[in-house]
PDB file of C-alpha atoms in Angstrom:
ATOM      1  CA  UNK A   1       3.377 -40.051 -35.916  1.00 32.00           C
ATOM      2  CA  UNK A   2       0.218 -42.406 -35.817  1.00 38.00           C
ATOM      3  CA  UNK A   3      -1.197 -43.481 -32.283  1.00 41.00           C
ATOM      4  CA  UNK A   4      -0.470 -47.270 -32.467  1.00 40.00           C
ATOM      5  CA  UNK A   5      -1.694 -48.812 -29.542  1.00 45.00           C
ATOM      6  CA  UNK A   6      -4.319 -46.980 -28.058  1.00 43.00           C
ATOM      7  CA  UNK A   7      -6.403 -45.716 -30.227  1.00 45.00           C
ATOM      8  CA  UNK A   8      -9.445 -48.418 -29.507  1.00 47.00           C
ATOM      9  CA  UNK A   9     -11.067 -49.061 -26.665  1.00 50.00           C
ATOM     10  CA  UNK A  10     -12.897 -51.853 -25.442  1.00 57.00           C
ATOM     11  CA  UNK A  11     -16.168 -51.384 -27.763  1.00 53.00           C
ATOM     12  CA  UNK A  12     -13.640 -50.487 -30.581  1.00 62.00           C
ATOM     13  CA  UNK A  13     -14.416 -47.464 -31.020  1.00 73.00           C
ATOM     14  CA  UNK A  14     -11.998 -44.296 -31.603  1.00 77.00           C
ATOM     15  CA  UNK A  15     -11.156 -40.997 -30.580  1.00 90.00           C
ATOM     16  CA  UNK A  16     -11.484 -37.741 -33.486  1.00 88.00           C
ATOM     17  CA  UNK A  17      -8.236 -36.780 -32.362  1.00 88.00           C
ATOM     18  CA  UNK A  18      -6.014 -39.541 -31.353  1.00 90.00           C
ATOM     19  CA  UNK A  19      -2.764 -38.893 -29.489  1.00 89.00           C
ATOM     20  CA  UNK A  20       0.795 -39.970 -31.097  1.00 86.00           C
ATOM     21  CA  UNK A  21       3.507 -41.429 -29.698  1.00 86.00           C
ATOM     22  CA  UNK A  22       5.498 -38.204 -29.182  1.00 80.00           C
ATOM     23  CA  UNK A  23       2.502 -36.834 -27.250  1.00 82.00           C
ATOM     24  CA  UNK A  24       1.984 -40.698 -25.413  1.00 83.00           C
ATOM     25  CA  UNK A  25       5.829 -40.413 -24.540  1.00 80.00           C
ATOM     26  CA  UNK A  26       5.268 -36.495 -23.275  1.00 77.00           C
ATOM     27  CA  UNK A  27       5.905 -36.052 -19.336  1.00 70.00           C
ATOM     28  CA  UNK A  28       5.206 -32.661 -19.126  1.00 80.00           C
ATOM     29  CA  UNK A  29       2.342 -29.749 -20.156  1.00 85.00           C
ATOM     30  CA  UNK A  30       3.396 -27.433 -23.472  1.00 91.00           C
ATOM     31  CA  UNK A  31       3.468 -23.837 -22.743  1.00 96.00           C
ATOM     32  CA  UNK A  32       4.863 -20.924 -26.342  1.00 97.00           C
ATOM     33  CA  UNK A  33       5.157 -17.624 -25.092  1.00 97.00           C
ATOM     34  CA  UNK A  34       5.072 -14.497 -27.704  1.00 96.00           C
ATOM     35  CA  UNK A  35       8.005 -12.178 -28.595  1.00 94.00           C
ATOM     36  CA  UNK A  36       9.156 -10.810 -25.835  1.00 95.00           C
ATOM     37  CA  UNK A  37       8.406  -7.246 -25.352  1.00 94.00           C
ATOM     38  CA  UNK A  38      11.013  -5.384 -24.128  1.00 95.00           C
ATOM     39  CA  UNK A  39      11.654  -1.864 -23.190  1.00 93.00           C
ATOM     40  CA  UNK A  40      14.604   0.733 -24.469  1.00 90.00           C
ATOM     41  CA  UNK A  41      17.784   0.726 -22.224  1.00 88.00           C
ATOM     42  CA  UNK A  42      17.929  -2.483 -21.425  1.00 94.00           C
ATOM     43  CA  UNK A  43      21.344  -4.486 -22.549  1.00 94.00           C
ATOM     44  CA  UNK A  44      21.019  -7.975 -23.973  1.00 95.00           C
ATOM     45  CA  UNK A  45      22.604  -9.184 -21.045  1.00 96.00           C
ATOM     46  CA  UNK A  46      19.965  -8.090 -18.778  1.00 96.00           C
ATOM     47  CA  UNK A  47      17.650  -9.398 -21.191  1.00 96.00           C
ATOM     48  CA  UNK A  48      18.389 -12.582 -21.120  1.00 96.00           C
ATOM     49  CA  UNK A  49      18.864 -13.183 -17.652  1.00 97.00           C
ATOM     50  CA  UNK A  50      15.596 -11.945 -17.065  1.00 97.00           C
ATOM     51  CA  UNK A  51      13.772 -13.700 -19.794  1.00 97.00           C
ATOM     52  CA  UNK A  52      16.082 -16.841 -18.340  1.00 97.00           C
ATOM     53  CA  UNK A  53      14.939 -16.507 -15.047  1.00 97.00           C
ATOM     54  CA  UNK A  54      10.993 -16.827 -15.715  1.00 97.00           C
ATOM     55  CA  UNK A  55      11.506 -19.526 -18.319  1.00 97.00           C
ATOM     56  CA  UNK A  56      13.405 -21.671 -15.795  1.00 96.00           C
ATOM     57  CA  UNK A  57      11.154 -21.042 -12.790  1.00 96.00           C
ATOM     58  CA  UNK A  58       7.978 -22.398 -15.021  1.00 95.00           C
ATOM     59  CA  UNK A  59       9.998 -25.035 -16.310  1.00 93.00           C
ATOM     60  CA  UNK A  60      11.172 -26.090 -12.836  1.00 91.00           C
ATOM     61  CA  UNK A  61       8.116 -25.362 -10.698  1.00 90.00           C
ATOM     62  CA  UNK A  62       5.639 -26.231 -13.229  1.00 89.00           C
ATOM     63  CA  UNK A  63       6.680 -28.950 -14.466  1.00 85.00           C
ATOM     64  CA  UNK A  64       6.462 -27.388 -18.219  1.00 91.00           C
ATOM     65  CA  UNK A  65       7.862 -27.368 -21.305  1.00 91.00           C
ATOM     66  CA  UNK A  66       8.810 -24.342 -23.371  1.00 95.00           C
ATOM     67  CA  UNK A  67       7.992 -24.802 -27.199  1.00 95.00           C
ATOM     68  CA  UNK A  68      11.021 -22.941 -28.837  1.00 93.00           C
ATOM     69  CA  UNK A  69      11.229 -19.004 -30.044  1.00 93.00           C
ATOM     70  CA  UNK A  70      11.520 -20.189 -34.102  1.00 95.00           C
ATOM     71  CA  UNK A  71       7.989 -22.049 -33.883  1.00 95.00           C
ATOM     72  CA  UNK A  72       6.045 -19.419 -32.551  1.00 95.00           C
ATOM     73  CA  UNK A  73       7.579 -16.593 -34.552  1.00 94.00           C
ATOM     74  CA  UNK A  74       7.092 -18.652 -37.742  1.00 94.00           C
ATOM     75  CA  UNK A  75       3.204 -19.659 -36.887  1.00 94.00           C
ATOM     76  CA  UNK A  76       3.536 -15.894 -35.618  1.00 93.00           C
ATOM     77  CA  UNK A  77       4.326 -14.599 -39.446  1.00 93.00           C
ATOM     78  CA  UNK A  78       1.576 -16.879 -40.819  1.00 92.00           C
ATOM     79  CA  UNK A  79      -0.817 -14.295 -43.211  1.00 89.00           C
ATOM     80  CA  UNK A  80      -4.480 -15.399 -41.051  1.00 88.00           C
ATOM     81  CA  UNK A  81      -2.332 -14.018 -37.531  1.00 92.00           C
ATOM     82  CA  UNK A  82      -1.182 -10.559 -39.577  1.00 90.00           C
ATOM     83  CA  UNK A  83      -3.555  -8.930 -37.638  1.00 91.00           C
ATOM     84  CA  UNK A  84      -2.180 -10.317 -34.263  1.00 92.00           C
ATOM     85  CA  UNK A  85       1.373  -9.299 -34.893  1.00 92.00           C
ATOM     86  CA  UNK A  86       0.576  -5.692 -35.614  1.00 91.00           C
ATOM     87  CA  UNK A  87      -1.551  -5.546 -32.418  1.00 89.00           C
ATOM     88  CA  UNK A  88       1.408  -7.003 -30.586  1.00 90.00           C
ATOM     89  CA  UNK A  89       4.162  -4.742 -31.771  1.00 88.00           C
ATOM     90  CA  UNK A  90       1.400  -1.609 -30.991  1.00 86.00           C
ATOM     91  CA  UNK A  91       0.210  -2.316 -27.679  1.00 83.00           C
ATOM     92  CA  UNK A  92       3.700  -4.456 -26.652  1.00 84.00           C
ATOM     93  CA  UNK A  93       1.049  -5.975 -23.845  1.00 86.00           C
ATOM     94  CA  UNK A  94       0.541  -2.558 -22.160  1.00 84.00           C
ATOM     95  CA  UNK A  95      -3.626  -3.927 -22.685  1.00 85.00           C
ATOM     96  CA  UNK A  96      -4.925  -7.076 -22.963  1.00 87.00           C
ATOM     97  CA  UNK A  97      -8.253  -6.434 -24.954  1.00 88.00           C
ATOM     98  CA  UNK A  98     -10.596  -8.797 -26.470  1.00 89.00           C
ATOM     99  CA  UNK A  99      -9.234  -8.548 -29.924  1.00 89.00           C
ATOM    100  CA  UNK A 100      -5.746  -9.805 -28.408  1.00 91.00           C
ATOM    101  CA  UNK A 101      -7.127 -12.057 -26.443  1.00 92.00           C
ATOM    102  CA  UNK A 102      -9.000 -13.991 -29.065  1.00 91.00           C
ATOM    103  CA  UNK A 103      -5.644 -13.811 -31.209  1.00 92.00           C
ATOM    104  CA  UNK A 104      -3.873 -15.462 -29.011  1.00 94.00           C
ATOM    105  CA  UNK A 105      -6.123 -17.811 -27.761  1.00 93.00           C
ATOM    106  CA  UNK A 106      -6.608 -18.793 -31.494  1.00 91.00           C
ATOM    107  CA  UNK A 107      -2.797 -18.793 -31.965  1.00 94.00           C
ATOM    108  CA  UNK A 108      -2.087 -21.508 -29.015  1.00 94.00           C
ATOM    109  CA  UNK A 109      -5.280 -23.319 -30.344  1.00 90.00           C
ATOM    110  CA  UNK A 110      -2.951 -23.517 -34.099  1.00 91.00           C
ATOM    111  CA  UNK A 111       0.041 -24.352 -31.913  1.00 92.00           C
ATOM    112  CA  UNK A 112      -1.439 -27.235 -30.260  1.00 87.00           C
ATOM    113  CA  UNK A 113      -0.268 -25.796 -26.462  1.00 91.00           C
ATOM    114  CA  UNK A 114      -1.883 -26.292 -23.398  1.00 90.00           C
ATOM    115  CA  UNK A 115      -0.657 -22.271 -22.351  1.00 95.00           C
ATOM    116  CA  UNK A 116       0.412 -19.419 -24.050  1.00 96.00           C
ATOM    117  CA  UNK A 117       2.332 -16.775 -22.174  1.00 96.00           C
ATOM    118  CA  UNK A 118       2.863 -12.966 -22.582  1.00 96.00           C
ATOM    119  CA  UNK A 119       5.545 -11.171 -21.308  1.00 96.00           C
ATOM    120  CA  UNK A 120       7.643  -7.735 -21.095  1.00 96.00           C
ATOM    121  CA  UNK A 121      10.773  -6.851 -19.206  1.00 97.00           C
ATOM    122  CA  UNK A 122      11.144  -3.253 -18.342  1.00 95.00           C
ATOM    123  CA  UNK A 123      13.970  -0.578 -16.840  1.00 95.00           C
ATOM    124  CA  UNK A 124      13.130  -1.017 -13.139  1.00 94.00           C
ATOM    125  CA  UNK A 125      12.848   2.259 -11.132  1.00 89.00           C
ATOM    126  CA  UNK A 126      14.473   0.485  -7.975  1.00 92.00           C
ATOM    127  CA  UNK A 127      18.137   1.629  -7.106  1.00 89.00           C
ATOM    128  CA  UNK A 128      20.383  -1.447  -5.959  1.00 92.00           C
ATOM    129  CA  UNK A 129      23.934  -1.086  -5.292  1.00 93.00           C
ATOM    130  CA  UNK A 130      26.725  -0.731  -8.270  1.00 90.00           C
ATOM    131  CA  UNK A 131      27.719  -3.869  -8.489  1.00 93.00           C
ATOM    132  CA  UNK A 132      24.259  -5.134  -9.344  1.00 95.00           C
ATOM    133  CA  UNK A 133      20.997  -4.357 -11.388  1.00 96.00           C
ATOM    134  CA  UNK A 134      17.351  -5.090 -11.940  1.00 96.00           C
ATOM    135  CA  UNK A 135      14.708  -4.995 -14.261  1.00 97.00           C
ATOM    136  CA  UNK A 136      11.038  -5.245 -14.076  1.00 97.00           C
ATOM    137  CA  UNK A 137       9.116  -8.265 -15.551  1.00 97.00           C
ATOM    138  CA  UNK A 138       4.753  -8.954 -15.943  1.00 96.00           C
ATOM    139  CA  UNK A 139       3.711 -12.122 -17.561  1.00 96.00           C
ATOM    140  CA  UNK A 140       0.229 -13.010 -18.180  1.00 95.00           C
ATOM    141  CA  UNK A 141      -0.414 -17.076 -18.966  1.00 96.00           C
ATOM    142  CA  UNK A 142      -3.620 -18.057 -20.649  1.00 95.00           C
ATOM    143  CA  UNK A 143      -5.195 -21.509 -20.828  1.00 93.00           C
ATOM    144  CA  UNK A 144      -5.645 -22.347 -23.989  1.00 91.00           C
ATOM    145  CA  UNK A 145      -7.885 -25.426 -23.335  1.00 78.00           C
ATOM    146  CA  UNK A 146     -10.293 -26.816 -20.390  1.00 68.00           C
ATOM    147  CA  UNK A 147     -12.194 -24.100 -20.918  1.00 77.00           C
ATOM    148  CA  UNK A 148      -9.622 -20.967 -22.116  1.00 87.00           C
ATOM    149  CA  UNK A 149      -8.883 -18.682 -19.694  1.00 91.00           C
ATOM    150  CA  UNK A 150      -7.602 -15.522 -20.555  1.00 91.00           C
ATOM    151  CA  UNK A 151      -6.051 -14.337 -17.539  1.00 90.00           C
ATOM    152  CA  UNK A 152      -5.234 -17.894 -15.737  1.00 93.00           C
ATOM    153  CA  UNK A 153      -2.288 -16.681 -14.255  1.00 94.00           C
ATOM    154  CA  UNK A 154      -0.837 -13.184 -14.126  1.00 94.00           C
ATOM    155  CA  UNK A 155       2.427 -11.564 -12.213  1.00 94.00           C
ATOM    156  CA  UNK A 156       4.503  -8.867 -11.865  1.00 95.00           C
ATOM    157  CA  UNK A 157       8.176  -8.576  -9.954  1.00 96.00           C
ATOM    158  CA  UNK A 158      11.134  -7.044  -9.636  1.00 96.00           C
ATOM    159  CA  UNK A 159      14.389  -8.963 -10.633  1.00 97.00           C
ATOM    160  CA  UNK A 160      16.748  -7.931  -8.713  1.00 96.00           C
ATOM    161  CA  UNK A 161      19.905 -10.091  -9.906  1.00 96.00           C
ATOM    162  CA  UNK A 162      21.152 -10.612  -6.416  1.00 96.00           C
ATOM    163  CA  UNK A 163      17.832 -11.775  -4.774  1.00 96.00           C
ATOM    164  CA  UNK A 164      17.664 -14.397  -7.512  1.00 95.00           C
ATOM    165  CA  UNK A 165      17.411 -17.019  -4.983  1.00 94.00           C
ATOM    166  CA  UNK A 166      14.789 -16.192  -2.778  1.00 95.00           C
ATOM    167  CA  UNK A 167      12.957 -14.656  -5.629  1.00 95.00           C
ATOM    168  CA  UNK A 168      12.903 -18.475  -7.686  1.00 95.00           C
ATOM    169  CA  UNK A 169      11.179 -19.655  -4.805  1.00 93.00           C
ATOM    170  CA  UNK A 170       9.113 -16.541  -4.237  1.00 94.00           C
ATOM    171  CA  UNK A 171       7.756 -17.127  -8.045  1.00 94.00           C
ATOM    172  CA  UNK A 172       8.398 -21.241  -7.460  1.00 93.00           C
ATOM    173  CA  UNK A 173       5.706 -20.853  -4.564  1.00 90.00           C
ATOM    174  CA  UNK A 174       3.036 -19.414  -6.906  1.00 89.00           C
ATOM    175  CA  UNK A 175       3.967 -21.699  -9.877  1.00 91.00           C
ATOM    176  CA  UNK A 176       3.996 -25.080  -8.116  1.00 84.00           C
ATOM    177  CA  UNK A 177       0.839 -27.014  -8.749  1.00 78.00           C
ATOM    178  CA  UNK A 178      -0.857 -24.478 -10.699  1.00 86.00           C
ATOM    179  CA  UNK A 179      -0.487 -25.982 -14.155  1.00 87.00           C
ATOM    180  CA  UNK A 180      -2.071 -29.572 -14.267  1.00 84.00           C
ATOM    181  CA  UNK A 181      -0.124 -32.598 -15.574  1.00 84.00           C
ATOM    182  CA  UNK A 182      -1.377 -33.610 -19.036  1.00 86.00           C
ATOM    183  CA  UNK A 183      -1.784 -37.581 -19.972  1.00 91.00           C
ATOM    184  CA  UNK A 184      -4.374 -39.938 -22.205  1.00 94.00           C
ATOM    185  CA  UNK A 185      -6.790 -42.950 -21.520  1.00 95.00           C
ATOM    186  CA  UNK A 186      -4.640 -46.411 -22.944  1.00 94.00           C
ATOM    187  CA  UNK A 187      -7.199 -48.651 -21.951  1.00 93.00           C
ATOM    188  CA  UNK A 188     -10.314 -49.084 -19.889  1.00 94.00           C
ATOM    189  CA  UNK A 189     -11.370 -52.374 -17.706  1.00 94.00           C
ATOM    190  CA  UNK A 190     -14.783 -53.486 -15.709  1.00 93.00           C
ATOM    191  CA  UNK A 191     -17.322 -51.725 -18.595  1.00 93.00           C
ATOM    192  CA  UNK A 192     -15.011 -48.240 -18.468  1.00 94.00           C
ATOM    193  CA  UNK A 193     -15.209 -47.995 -14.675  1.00 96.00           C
ATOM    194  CA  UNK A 194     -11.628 -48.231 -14.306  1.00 97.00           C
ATOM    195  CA  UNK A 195      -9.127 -46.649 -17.037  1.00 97.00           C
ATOM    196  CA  UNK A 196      -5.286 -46.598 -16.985  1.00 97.00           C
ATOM    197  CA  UNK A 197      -3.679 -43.250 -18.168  1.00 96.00           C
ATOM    198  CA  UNK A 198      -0.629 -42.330 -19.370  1.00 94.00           C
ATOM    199  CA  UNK A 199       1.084 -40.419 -15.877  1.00 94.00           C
ATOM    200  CA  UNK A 200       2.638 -42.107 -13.137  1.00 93.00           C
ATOM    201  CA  UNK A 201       5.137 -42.212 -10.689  1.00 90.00           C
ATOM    202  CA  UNK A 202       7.849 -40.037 -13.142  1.00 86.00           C
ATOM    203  CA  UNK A 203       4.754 -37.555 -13.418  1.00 85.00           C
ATOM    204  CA  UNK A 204       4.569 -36.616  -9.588  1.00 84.00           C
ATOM    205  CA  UNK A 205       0.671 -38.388 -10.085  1.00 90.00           C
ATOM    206  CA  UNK A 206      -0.548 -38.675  -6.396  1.00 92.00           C
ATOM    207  CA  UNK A 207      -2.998 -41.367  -5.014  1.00 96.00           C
ATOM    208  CA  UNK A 208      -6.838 -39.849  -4.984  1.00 96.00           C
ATOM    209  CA  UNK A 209      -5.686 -36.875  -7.490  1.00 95.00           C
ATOM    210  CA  UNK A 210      -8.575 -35.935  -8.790  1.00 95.00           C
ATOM    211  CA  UNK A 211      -8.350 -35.732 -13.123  1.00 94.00           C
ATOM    212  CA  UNK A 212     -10.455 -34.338 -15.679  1.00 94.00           C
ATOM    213  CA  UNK A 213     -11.262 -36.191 -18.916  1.00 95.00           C
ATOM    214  CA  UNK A 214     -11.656 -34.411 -22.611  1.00 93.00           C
ATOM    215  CA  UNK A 215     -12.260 -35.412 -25.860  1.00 92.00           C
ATOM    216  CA  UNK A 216     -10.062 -33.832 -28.411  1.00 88.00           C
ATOM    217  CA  UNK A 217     -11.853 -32.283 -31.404  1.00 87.00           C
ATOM    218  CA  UNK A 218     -10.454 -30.803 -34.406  1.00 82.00           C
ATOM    219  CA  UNK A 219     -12.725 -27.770 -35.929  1.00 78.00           C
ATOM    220  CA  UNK A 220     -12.172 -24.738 -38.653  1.00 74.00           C
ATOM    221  CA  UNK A 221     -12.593 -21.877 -37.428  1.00 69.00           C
ATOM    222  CA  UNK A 222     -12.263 -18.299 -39.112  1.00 64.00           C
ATOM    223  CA  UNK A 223     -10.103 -15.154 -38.535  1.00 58.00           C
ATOM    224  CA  UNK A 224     -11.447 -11.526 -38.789  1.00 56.00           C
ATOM    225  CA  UNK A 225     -10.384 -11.816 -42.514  1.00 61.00           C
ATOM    226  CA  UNK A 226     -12.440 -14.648 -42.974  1.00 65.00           C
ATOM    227  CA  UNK A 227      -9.584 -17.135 -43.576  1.00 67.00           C
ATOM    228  CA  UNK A 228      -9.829 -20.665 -42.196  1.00 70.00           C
ATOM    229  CA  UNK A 229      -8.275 -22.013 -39.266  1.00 67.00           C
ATOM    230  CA  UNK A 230      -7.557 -25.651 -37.768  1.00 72.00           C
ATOM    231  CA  UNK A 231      -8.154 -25.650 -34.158  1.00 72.00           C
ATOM    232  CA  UNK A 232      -8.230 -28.209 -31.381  1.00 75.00           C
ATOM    233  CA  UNK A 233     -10.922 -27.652 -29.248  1.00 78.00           C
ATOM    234  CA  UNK A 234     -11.884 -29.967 -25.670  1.00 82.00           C
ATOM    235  CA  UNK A 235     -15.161 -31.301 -24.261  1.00 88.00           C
ATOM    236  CA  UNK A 236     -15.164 -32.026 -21.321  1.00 90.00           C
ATOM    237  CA  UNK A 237     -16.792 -35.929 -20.397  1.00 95.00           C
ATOM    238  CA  UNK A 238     -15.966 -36.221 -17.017  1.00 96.00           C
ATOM    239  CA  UNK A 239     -14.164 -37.096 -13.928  1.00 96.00           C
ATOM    240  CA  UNK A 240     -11.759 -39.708 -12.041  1.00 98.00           C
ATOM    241  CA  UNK A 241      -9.866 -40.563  -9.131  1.00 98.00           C
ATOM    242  CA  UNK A 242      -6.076 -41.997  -9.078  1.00 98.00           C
ATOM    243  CA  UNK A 243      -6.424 -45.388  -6.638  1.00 98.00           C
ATOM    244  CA  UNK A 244      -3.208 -46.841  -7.893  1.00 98.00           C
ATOM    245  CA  UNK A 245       0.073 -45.692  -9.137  1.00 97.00           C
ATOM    246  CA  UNK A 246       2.877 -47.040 -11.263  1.00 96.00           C
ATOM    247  CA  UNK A 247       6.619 -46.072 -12.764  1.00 93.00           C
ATOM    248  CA  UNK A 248       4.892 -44.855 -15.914  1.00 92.00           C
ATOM    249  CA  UNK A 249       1.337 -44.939 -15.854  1.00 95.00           C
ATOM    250  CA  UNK A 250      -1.951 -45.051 -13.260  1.00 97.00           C
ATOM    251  CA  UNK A 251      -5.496 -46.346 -12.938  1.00 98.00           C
ATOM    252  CA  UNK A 252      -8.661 -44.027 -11.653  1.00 98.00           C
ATOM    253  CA  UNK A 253     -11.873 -44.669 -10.955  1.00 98.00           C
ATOM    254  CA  UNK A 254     -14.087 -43.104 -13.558  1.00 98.00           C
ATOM    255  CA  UNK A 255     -16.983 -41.610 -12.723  1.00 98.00           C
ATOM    256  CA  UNK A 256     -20.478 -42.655 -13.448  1.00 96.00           C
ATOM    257  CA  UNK A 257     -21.819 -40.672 -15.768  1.00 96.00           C
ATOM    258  CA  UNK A 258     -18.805 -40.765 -18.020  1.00 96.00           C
ATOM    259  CA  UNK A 259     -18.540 -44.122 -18.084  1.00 95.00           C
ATOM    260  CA  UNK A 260     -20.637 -44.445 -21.306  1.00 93.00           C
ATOM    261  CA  UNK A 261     -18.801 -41.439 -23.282  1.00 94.00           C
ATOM    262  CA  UNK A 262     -14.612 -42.342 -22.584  1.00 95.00           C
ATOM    263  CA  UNK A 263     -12.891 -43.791 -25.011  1.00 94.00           C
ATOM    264  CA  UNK A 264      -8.980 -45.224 -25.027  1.00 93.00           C
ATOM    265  CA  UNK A 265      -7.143 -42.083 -26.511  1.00 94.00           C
ATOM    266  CA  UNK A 266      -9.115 -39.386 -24.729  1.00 95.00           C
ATOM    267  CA  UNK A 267      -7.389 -36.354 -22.801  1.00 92.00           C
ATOM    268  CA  UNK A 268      -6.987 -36.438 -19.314  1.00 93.00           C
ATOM    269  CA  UNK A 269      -5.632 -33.162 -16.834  1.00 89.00           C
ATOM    270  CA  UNK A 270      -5.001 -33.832 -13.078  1.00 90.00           C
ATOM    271  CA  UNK A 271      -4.883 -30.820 -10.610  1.00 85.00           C
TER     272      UNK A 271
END
């Protein structure tokens, strides 16, 4: 989809990477998490409760989207991420070292996410009664942009199927605010000292949230094997301040010394 509106601002000049309307109509960050890695014994059923439980919690807490299972296995099976696949089905997450890392950082960079999530679901060695059952989950989240981080968030719990209530807000508690909401510059007003963004009152945007503004860039980069990748990439420009909020969109104060480099179509994060 093209950007239609937005893409100019008021010197008329546009962004590398301009958003479309599917990402302009977006309420929510993008988060693909890798195969699953789980251990022998486990039946599907406790499988996908478990994997259920985590996906629904980030969903719910963090205001994310999942990107679905078929996307990120077929990126996954892609020849310049061969490399990545093996290391996954070796190590099954049981390390996280820097070759790993930089695959999967690359991978959610291909993917165009804002996160990229590891996980495994193991036997659990806690007895419950017989009537119930448990498993043990880690997950490890990585920020893909603003700068990547490789270990932004990481946990590890029991699932005990009848604590599942206290133990979504246990893991709700941790989640909740910890992934920024995601929006774009539509316009700028008074010589770019004010700019309206696309978040408002549907995002959960608060008055004086402070935001972060990127440029988008689009750059090759190259695998171990020398083959060439499309990446996104951010720089960052700057900063602003929410002073007024509406149904579907907000105005900030931008600060000085960004003033010159925003432009309508730009990234912006608020914490």
């Amino acid at each position: 989809m093209e950007f239609v509106s937005a893409g100019v601002d008021e010197m008329q000049e546009t962004v590398p990477v301009p958003p479309t309307l599917k990402e302009l109509h977006a309420q929510k960050s993008n988060i693909a998490f890798l195969p699953i890695q789980y251990s022998e014994g486990l039946t599907r059923y406790h499988r996908v409760l478990s994997h259920a439980f985590v996906m629904s919690v980030l969903e719910e807490y963090g205001d994310l989207e999942i990107i679905g299972e078929v996307f990120v296995q077929n990126n996954l099976e892609r020849t310049e991420f061969r490399e990545l696949k093996i290391l996954i089905e070796e190590e099954k997450f049981r390390r996280y070292d820097q070759p790993l890392v930089d695959g999967v950082i690359r991978l959610g960079k291909t993917l165009g996410v804002s996160y990229i999530g590891l996980m495994s679901v193991q036997t659990s060695p806690v007895r419950v009664s017989s009537n119930d059952w448990s498993t043990y989950i880690t997950f490890r989240i990585m920020r893909v942009e603003d700068p990547p981080d490789s270990s932004y968030m990481n946990h590890e719990f029991t699932f005990i199927f009848s604590e599942s209530n206290s133990l979504w807000e246990d893991l709700g508690t941790q989640i909740r605010g910890k992934f920024p909401l995601s929006g774009f510059i539509l316009e700028s007003r008074g010589g770019r000292s004010y700019a309206r963004i696309s978040l408002g009152r549907r995002n959960r945007v608060e008055m004086e949230q402070q935001c972060k503004i990127f440029r988008r860039i689009r750059k090759e980069s190259q695998d171990s094997q020398k083959n060439t990748l499309q990446v996104t990439d951010y720089d960052l420009l700057g900063k602003m301040q929410i002073f007024n909020i509406q149904e579907d969109f907000s105005w900030g104060r931008v600060e000085t010394e960004a003033r010159k480099k925003i432009l309508k179509g730009d990234a912006v994060r608020c914490y």
